[in-house]
mmCIF file of C-alpha atoms in Angstrom:
data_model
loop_
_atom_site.group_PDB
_atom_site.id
_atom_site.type_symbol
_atom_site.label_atom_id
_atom_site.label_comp_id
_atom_site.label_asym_id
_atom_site.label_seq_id
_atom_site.Cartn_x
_atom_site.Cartn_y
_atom_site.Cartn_z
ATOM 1 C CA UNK A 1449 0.000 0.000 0.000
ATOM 2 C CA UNK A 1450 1.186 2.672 -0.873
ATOM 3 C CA UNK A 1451 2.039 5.879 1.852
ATOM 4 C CA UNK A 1452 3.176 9.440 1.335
ATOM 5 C CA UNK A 1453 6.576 10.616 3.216
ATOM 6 C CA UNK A 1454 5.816 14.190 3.671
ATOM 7 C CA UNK A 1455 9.432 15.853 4.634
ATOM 8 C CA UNK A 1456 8.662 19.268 6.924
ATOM 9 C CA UNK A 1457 11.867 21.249 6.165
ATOM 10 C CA UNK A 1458 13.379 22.323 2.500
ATOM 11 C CA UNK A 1459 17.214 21.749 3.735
ATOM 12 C CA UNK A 1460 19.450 19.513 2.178
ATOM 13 C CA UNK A 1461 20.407 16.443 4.208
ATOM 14 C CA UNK A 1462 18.504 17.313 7.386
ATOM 15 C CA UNK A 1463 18.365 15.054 10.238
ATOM 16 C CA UNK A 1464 14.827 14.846 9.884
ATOM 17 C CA UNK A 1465 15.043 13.781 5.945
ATOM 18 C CA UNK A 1466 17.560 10.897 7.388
ATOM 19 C CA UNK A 1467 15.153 9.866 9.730
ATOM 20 C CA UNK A 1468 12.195 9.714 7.107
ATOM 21 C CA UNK A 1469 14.857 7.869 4.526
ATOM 22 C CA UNK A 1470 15.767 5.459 6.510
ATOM 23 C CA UNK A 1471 11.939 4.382 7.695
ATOM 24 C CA UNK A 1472 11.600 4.063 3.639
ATOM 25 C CA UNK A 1473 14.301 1.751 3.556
ATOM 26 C CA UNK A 1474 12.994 -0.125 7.135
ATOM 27 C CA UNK A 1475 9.219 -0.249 6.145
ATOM 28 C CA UNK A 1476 7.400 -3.331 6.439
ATOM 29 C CA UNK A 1477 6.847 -5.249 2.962
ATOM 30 C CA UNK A 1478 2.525 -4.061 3.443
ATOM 31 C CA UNK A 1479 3.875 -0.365 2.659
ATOM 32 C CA UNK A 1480 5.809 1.694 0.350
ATOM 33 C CA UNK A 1481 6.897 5.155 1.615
ATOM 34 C CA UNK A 1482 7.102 7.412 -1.352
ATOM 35 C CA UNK A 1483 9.173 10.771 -0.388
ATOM 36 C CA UNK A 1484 8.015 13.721 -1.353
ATOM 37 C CA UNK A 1485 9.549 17.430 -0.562
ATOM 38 C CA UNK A 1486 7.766 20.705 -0.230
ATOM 39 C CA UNK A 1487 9.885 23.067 -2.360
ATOM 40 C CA UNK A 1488 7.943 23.354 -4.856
ATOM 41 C CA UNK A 1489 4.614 24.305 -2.887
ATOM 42 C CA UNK A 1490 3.970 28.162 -3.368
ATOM 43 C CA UNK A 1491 2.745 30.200 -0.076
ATOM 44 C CA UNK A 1492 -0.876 29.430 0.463
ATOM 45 C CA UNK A 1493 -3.275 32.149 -1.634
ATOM 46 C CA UNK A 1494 -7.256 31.485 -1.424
ATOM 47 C CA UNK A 1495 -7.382 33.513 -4.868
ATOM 48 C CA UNK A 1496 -6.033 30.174 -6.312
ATOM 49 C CA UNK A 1497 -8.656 28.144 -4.445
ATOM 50 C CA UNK A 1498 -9.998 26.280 -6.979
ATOM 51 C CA UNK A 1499 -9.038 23.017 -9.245
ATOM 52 C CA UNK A 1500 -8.573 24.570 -12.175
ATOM 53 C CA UNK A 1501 -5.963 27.403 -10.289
ATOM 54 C CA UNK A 1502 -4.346 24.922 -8.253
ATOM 55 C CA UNK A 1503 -0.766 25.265 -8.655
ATOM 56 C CA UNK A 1504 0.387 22.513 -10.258
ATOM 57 C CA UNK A 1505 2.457 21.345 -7.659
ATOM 58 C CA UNK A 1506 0.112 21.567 -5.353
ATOM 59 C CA UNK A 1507 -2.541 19.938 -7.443
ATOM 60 C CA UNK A 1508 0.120 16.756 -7.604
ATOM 61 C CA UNK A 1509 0.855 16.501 -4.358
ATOM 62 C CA UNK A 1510 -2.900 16.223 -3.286
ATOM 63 C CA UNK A 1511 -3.420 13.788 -5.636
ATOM 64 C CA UNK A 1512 -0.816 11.536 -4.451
ATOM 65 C CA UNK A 1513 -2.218 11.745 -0.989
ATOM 66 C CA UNK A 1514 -5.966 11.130 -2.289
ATOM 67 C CA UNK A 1515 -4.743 7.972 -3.830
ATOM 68 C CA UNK A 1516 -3.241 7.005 -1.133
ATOM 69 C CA UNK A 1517 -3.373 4.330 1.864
ATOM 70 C CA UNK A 1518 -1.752 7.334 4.559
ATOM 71 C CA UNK A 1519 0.653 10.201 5.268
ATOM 72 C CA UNK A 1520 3.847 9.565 7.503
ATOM 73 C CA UNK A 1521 5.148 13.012 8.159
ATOM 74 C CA UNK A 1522 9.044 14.135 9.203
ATOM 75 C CA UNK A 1523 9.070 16.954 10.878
ATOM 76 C CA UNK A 1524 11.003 18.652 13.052
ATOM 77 C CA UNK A 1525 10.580 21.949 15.702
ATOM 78 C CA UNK A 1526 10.693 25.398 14.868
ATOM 79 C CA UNK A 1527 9.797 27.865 17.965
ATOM 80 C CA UNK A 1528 8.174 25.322 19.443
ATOM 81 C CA UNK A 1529 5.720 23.924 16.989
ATOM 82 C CA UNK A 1530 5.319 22.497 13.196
ATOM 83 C CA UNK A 1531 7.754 24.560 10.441
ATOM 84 C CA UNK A 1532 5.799 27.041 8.372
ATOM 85 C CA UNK A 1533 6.624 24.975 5.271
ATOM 86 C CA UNK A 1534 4.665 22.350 6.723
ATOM 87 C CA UNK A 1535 2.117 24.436 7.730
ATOM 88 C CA UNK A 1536 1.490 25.645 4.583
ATOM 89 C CA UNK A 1537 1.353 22.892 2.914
ATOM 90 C CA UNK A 1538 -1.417 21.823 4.899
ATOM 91 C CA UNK A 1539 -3.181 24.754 4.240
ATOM 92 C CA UNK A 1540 -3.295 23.814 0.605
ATOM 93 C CA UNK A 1541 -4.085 20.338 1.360
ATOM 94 C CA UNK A 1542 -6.760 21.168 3.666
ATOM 95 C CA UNK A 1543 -9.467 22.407 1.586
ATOM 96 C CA UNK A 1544 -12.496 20.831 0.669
ATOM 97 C CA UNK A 1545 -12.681 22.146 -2.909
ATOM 98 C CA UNK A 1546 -13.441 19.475 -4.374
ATOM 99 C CA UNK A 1547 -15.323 18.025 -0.991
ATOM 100 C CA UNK A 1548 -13.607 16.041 0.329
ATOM 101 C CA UNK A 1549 -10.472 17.401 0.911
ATOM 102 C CA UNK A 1550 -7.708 14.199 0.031
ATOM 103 C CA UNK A 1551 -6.559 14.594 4.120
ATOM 104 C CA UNK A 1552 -10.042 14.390 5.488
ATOM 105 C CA UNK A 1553 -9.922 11.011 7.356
ATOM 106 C CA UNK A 1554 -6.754 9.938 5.704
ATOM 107 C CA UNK A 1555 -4.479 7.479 8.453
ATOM 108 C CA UNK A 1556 -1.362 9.632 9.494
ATOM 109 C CA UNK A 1557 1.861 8.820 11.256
ATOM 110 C CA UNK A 1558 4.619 10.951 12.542
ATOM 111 C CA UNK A 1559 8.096 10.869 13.329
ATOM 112 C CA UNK A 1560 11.078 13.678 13.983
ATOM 113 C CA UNK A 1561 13.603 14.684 16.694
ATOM 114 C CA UNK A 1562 15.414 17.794 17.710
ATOM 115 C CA UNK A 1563 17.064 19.042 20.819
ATOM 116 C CA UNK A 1564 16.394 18.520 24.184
ATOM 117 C CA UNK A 1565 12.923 17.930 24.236
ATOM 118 C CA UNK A 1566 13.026 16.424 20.500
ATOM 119 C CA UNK A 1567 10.169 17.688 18.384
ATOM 120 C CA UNK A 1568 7.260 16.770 21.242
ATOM 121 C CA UNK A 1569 5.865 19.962 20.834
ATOM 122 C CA UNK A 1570 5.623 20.230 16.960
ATOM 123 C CA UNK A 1571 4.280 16.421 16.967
ATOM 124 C CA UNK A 1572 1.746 17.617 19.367
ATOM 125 C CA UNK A 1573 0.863 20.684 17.536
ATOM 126 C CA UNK A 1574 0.708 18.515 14.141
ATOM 127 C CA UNK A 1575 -1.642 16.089 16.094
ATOM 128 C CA UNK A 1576 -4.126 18.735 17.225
ATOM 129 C CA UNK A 1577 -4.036 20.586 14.156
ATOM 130 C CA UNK A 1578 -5.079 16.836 12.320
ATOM 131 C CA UNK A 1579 -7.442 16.301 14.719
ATOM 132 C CA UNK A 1580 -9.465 19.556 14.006
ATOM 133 C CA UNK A 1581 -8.849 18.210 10.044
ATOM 134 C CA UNK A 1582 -10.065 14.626 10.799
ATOM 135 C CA UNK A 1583 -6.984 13.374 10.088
ATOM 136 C CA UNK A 1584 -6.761 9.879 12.096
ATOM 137 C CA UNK A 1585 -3.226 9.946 13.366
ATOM 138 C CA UNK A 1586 -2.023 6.607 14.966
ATOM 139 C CA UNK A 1587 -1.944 7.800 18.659
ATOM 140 C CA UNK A 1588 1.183 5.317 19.990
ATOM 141 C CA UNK A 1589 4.068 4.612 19.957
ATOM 142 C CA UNK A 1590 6.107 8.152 19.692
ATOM 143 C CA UNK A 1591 9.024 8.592 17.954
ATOM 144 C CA UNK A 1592 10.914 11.557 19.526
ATOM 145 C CA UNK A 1593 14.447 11.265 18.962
ATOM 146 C CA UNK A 1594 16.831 13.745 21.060
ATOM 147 C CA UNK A 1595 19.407 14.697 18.431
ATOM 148 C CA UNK A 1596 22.571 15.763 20.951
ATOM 149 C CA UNK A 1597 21.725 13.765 23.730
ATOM 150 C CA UNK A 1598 22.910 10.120 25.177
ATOM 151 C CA UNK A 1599 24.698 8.133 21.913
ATOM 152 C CA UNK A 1600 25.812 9.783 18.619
ATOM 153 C CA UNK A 1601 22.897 9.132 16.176
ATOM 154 C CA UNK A 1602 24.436 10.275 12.894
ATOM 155 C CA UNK A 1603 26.977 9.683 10.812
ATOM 156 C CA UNK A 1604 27.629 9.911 7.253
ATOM 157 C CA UNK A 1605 24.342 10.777 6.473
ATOM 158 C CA UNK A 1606 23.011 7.686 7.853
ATOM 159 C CA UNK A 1607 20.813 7.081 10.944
ATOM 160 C CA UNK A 1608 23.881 4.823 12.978
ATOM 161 C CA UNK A 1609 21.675 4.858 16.913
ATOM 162 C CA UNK A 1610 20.628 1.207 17.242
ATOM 163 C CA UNK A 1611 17.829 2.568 19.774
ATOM 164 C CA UNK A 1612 16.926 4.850 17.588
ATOM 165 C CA UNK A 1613 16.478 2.918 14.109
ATOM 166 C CA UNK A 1614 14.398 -0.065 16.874
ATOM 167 C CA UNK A 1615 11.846 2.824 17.151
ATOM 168 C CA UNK A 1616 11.526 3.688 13.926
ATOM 169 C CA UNK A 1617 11.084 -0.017 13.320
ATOM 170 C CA UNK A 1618 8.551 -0.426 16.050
ATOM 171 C CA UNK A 1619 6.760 2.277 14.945
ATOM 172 C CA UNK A 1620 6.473 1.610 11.159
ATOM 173 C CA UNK A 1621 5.373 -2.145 12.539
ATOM 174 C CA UNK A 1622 2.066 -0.609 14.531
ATOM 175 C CA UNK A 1623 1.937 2.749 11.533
ATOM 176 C CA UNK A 1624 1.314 -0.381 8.852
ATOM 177 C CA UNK A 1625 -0.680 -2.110 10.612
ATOM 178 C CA UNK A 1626 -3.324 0.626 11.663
ATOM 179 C CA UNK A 1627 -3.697 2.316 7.934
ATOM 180 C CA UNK A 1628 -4.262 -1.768 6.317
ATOM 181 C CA UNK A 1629 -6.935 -2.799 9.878
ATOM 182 C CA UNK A 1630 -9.715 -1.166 8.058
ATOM 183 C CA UNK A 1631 -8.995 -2.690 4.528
ATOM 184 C CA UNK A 1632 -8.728 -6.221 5.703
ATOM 185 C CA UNK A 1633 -11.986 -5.740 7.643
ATOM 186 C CA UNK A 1634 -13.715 -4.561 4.684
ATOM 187 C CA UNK A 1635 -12.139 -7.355 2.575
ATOM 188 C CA UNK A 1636 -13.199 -10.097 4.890
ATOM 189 C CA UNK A 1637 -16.852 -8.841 4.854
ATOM 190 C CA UNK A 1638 -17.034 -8.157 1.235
ATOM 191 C CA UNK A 1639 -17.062 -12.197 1.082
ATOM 192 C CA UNK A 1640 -20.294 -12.240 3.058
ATOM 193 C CA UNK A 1641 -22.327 -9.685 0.898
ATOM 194 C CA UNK A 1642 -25.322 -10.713 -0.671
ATOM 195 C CA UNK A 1643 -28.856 -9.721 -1.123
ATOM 196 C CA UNK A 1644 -30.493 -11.603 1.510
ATOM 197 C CA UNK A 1645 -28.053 -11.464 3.776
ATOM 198 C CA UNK A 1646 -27.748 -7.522 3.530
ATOM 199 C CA UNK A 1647 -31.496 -7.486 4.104
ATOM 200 C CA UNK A 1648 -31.890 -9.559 6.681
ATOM 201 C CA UNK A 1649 -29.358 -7.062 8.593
ATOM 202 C CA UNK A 1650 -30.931 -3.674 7.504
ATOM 203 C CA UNK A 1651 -34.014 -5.826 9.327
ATOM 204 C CA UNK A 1652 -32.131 -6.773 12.381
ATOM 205 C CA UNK A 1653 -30.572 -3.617 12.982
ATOM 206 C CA UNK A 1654 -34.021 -1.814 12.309
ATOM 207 C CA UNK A 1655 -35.410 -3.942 14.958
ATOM 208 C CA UNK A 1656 -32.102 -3.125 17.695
ATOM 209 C CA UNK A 1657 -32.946 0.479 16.730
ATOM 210 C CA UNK A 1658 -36.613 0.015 17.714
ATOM 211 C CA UNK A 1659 -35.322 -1.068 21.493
ATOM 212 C CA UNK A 1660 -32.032 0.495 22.105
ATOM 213 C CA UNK A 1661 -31.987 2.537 25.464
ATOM 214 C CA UNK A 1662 -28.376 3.334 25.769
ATOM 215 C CA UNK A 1663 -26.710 5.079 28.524
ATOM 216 C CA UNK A 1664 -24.939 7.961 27.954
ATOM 217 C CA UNK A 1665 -23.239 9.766 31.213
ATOM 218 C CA UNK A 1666 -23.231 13.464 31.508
ATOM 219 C CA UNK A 1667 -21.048 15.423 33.802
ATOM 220 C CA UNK A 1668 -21.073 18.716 34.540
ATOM 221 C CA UNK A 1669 -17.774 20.357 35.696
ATOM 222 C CA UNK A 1670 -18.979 22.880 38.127
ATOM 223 C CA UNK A 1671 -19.235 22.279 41.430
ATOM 224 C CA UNK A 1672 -21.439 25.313 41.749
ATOM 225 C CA UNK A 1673 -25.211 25.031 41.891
ATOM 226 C CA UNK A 1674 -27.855 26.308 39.293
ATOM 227 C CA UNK A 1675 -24.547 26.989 36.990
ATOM 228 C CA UNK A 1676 -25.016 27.938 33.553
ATOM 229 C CA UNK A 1677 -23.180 24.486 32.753
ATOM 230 C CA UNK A 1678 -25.361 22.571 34.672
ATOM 231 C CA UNK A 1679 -28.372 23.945 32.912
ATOM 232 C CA UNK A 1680 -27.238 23.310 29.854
ATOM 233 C CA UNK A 1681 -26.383 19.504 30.850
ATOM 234 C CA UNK A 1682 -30.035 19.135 32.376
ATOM 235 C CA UNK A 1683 -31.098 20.960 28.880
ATOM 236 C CA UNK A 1684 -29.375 17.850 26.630
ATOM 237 C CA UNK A 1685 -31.077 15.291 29.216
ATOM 238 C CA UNK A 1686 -34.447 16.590 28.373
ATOM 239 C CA UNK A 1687 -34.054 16.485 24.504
ATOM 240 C CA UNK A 1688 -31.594 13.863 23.863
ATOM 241 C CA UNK A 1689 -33.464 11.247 21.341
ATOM 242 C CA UNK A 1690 -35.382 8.427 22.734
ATOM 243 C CA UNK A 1691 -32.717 5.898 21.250
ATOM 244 C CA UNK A 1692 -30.353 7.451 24.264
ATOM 245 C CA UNK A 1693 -31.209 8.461 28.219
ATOM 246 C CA UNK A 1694 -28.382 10.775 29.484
ATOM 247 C CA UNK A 1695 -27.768 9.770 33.651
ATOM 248 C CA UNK A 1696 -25.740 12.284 35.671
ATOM 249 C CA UNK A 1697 -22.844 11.328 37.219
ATOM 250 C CA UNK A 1698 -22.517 13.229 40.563
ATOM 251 C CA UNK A 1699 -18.670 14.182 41.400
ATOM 252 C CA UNK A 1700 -19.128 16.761 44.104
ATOM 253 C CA UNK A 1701 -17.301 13.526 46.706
ATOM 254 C CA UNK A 1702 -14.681 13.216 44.142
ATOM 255 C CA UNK A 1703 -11.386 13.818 46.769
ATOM 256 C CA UNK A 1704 -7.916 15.359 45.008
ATOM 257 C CA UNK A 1705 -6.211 12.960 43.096
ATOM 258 C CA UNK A 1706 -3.076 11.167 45.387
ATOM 259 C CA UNK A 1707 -0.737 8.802 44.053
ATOM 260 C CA UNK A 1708 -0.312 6.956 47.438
ATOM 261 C CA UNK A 1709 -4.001 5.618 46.739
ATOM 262 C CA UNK A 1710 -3.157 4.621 43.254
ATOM 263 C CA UNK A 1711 -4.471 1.386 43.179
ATOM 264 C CA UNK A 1712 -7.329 -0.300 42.972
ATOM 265 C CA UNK A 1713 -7.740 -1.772 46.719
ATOM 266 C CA UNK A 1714 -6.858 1.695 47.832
ATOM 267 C CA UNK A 1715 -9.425 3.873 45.210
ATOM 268 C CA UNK A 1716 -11.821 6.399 47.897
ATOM 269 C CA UNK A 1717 -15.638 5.017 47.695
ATOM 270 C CA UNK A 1718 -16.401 8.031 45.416
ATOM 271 C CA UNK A 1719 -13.685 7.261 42.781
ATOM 272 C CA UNK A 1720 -14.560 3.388 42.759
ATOM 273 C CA UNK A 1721 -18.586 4.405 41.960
ATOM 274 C CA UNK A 1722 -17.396 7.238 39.358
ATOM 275 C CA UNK A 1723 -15.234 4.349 37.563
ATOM 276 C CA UNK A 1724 -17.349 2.091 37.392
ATOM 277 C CA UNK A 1725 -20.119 4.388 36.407
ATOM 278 C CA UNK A 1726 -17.986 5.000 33.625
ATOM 279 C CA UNK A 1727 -17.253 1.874 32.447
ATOM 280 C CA UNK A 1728 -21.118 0.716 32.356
ATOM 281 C CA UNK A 1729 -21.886 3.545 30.091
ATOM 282 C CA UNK A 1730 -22.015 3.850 26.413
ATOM 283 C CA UNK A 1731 -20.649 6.949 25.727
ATOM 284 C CA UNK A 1732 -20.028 10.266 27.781
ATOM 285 C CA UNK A 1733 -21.590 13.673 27.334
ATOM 286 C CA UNK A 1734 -19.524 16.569 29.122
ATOM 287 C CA UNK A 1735 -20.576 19.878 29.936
ATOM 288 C CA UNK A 1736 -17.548 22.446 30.242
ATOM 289 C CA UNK A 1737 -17.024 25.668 31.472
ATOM 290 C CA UNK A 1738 -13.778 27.170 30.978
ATOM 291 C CA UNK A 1739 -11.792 28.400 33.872
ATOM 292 C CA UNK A 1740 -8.235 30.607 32.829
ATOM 293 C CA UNK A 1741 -8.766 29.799 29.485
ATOM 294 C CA UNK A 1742 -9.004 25.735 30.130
ATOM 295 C CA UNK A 1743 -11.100 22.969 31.297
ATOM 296 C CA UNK A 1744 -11.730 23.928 35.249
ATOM 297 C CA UNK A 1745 -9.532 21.537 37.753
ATOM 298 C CA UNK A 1746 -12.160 19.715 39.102
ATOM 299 C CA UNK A 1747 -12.368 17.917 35.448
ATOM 300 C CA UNK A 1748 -8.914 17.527 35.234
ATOM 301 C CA UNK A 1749 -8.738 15.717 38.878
ATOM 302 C CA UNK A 1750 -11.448 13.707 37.804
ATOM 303 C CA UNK A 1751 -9.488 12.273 34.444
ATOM 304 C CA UNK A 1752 -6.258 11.872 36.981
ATOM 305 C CA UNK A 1753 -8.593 9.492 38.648
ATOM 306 C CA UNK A 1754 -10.185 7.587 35.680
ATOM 307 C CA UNK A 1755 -7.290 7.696 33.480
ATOM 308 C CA UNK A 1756 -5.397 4.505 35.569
ATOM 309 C CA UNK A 1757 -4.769 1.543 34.573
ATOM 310 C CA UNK A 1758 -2.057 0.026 36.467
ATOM 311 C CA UNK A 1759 -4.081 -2.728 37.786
ATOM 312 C CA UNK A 1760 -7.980 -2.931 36.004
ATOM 313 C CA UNK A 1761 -8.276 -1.047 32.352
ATOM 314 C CA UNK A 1762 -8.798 2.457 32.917
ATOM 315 C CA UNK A 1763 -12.629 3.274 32.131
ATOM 316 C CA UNK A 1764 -11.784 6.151 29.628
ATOM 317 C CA UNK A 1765 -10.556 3.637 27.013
ATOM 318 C CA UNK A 1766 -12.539 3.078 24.260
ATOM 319 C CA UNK A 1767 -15.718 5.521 24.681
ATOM 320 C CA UNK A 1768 -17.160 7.723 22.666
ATOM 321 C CA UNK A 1769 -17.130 11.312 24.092
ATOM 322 C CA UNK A 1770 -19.034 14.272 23.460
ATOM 323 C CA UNK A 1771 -18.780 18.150 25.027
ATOM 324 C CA UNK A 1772 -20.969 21.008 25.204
ATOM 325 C CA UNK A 1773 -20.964 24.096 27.421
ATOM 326 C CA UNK A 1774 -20.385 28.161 27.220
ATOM 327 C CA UNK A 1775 -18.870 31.261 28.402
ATOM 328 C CA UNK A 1776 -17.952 34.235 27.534
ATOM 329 C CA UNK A 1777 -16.779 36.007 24.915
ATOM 330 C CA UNK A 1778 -15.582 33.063 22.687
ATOM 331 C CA UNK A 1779 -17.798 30.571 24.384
ATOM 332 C CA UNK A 1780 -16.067 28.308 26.294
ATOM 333 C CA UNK A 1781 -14.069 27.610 23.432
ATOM 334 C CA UNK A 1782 -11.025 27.230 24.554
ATOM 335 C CA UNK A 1783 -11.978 25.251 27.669
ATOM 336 C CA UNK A 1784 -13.821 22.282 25.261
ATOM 337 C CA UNK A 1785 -10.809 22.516 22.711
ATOM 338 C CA UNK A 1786 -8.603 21.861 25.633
ATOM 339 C CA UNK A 1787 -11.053 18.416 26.813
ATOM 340 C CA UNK A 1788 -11.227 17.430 23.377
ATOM 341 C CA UNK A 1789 -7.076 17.734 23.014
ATOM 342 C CA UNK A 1790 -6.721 15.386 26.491
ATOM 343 C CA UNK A 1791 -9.164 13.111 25.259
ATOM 344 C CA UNK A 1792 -7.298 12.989 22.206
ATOM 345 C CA UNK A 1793 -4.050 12.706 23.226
ATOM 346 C CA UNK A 1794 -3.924 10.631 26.179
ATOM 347 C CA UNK A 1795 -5.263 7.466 28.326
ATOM 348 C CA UNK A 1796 -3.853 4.743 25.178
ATOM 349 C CA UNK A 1797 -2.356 2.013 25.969
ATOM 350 C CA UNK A 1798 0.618 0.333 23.638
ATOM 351 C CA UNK A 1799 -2.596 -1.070 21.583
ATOM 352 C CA UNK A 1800 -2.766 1.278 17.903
ATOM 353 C CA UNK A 1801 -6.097 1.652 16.974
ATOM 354 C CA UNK A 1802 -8.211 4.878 17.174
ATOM 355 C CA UNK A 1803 -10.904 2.829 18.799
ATOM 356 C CA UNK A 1804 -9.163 2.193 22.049
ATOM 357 C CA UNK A 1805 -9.234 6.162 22.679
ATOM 358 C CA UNK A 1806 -11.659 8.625 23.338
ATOM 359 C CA UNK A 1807 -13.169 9.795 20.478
ATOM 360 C CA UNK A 1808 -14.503 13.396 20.063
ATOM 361 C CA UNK A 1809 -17.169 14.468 17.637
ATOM 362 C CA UNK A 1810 -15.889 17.171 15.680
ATOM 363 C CA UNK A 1811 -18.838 18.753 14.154
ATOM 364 C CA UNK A 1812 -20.528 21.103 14.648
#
């Protein structure tokens, strides 16, 4: 299957086009990285927003990725986030004209290094901006590879850091195997299609729609009473669809989060309901306010709690997720985009697959 290498910087034999070289020469026999530079890609101009301005190569490149199984990106750190090359190359790739765009739900990896703290802040950048793209970026493992730090890692041009080429390796291993996961799926069940099968599904599924009940829990994350939030929560309960009932989960007994009681013999009374409250639900509907520009502290306690999983799977894993809420002038914005980012982000185990994280809807 074929996969784009998307390089992030334009100079000549930068560490980060070493690293992406040598996972083309490492990749598993299910994918072929094809390299591809950005020098040729013109500064972003929405007078050529069309496909009959496109540049031309700008029209190639998002052809390439359209036709495409994924996107493994290089990249490295620039004042602490993506380079502006890379940037604006997504900015060309990123719009919908013609709807799709070819990086809407496309499979994505990334890989890079730097300085002290490697590229973690770039590859986090490049994650949230995908995620606001619905681009479906394989969550674990990392590669972060400090440049200057510990063993020498180049030489010659070549990547010569035995821990360092095991990650790529590792990496590429779980990268191929989450962009094919969805093919083989759809090629086992293709063998099953036929007409009466097909219809005797639409009728089962009809009939699971008829009495499906599901539980969806919604938490507010004010502590305060008769809060704007907590309207708006007891608002969704009222008009969520009959095929859902939305229970609120009380976390006003919800004690600061302490390592010394990490464990699941040790878990307060509160945090063992809460968990397993959780983990009997379907999905989970939160309702954020936004304290200092982020998700208020009583949320984030609360995720300290449910997020472990030294001993039991953590209950976060594998839900669907939802948020609503409001405040001021931009609306809470910046408290949900903060949620959504955690959700995103974190609470994975070493297992690949979008599925085992929370998911956010993105729209509206």
């Amino acid at each position: 299957m074929k996969v784009i290498g998307i390089l992030s910087q334009l100079r000549k034999n930068s560490n980060t086009e070493i690293l992406l070289q040598y996972a083309k020469q490492v990749a598993p026999p299910s994918i072929q990285i094809e390299f591809r530079t950005l020098h040729e890609i013109p500064l972003f101009n929405q007078d050529l927003e069309d496909p009959k301005l496109y540049p031309e190569a700008v029209q190639k490149l998002r052809e390439d990725i359209r036709s495409s199984a994924g996107i493994l990106f290089a990249t490295a750190e620039y004042n602490h986030s993506i380079p502006g090359v890379l940037k604006n190359t997504i900015d060309w790739l990123s719009r919908n004209n013609p709807t799709p765009s070819p990086i809407t739900e496309k499979k994505a990896g990334v890989i890079g290094g730097g300085g002290y703290f490697a590229c973690l802040r770039s590859q986090d950048n490049l994650k949230h901006l995908g995620r606001s793209l619905n681009i479906n970026f394989l969550r674990a493992p990392d590669v972060n590879i400090q440049y200057y730090n510990g063993p020498k890692k180049f030489e010659n041009g070549q990547l010569i850091d035995p821990i360092s080429q095991q990650l790529i390796q590792n990496y590429l291993k779980a990268f191929a195997e989450f962009i094919t996961a969805k093919l083989l799926k759809y090629k086992t069940v293709q063998k099953f299609l036929n007409p009466k099968i097909i219809i005797f599904s639409i009728f089962l599924l009809f009939i699971k729609n008829l009495l499906r009940n599901m539980k969806v829990l919604g938490i507010c994350s004010q502590l305060r009473k008769n809060s704007n939030t907590e309207i708006i929560l007891n608002y969704a309960r009222q008009v969520a669809p009959k095929s859902i009932y939305v229970e609120t989960c009380e976390i006003r007994d919800i004690p600061l989060y302490n390592q010394d009681f990490d464990n699941i013999e040790n878990y307060p009374q509160a945090v063992r309901l809460v968990r397993e409250q959780f983990r009997e639900s379907k999905a989970i509907l939160f309702a954020i306010a936004e304290f200092n520009h982020q998700m208020p502290g009583v949320i984030s306690n609360l995720i300290d709690w449910l997020g472990r999983d030294y001993v039991d799977k953590n209950p976060l894993q594998g839900k669907k997720a939802g948020v609503i809420g409001g405040g001021g002038y931009f609306g809470g914005l910046r408290g949900q985009d903060r949620m959504k980012h955690l959700g995103w982000t974190c609470y994975n185990t070493t297992q690949t697959w979008s599925s085992k994280i929370l998911r956010w809807q993105t729209y509206p």
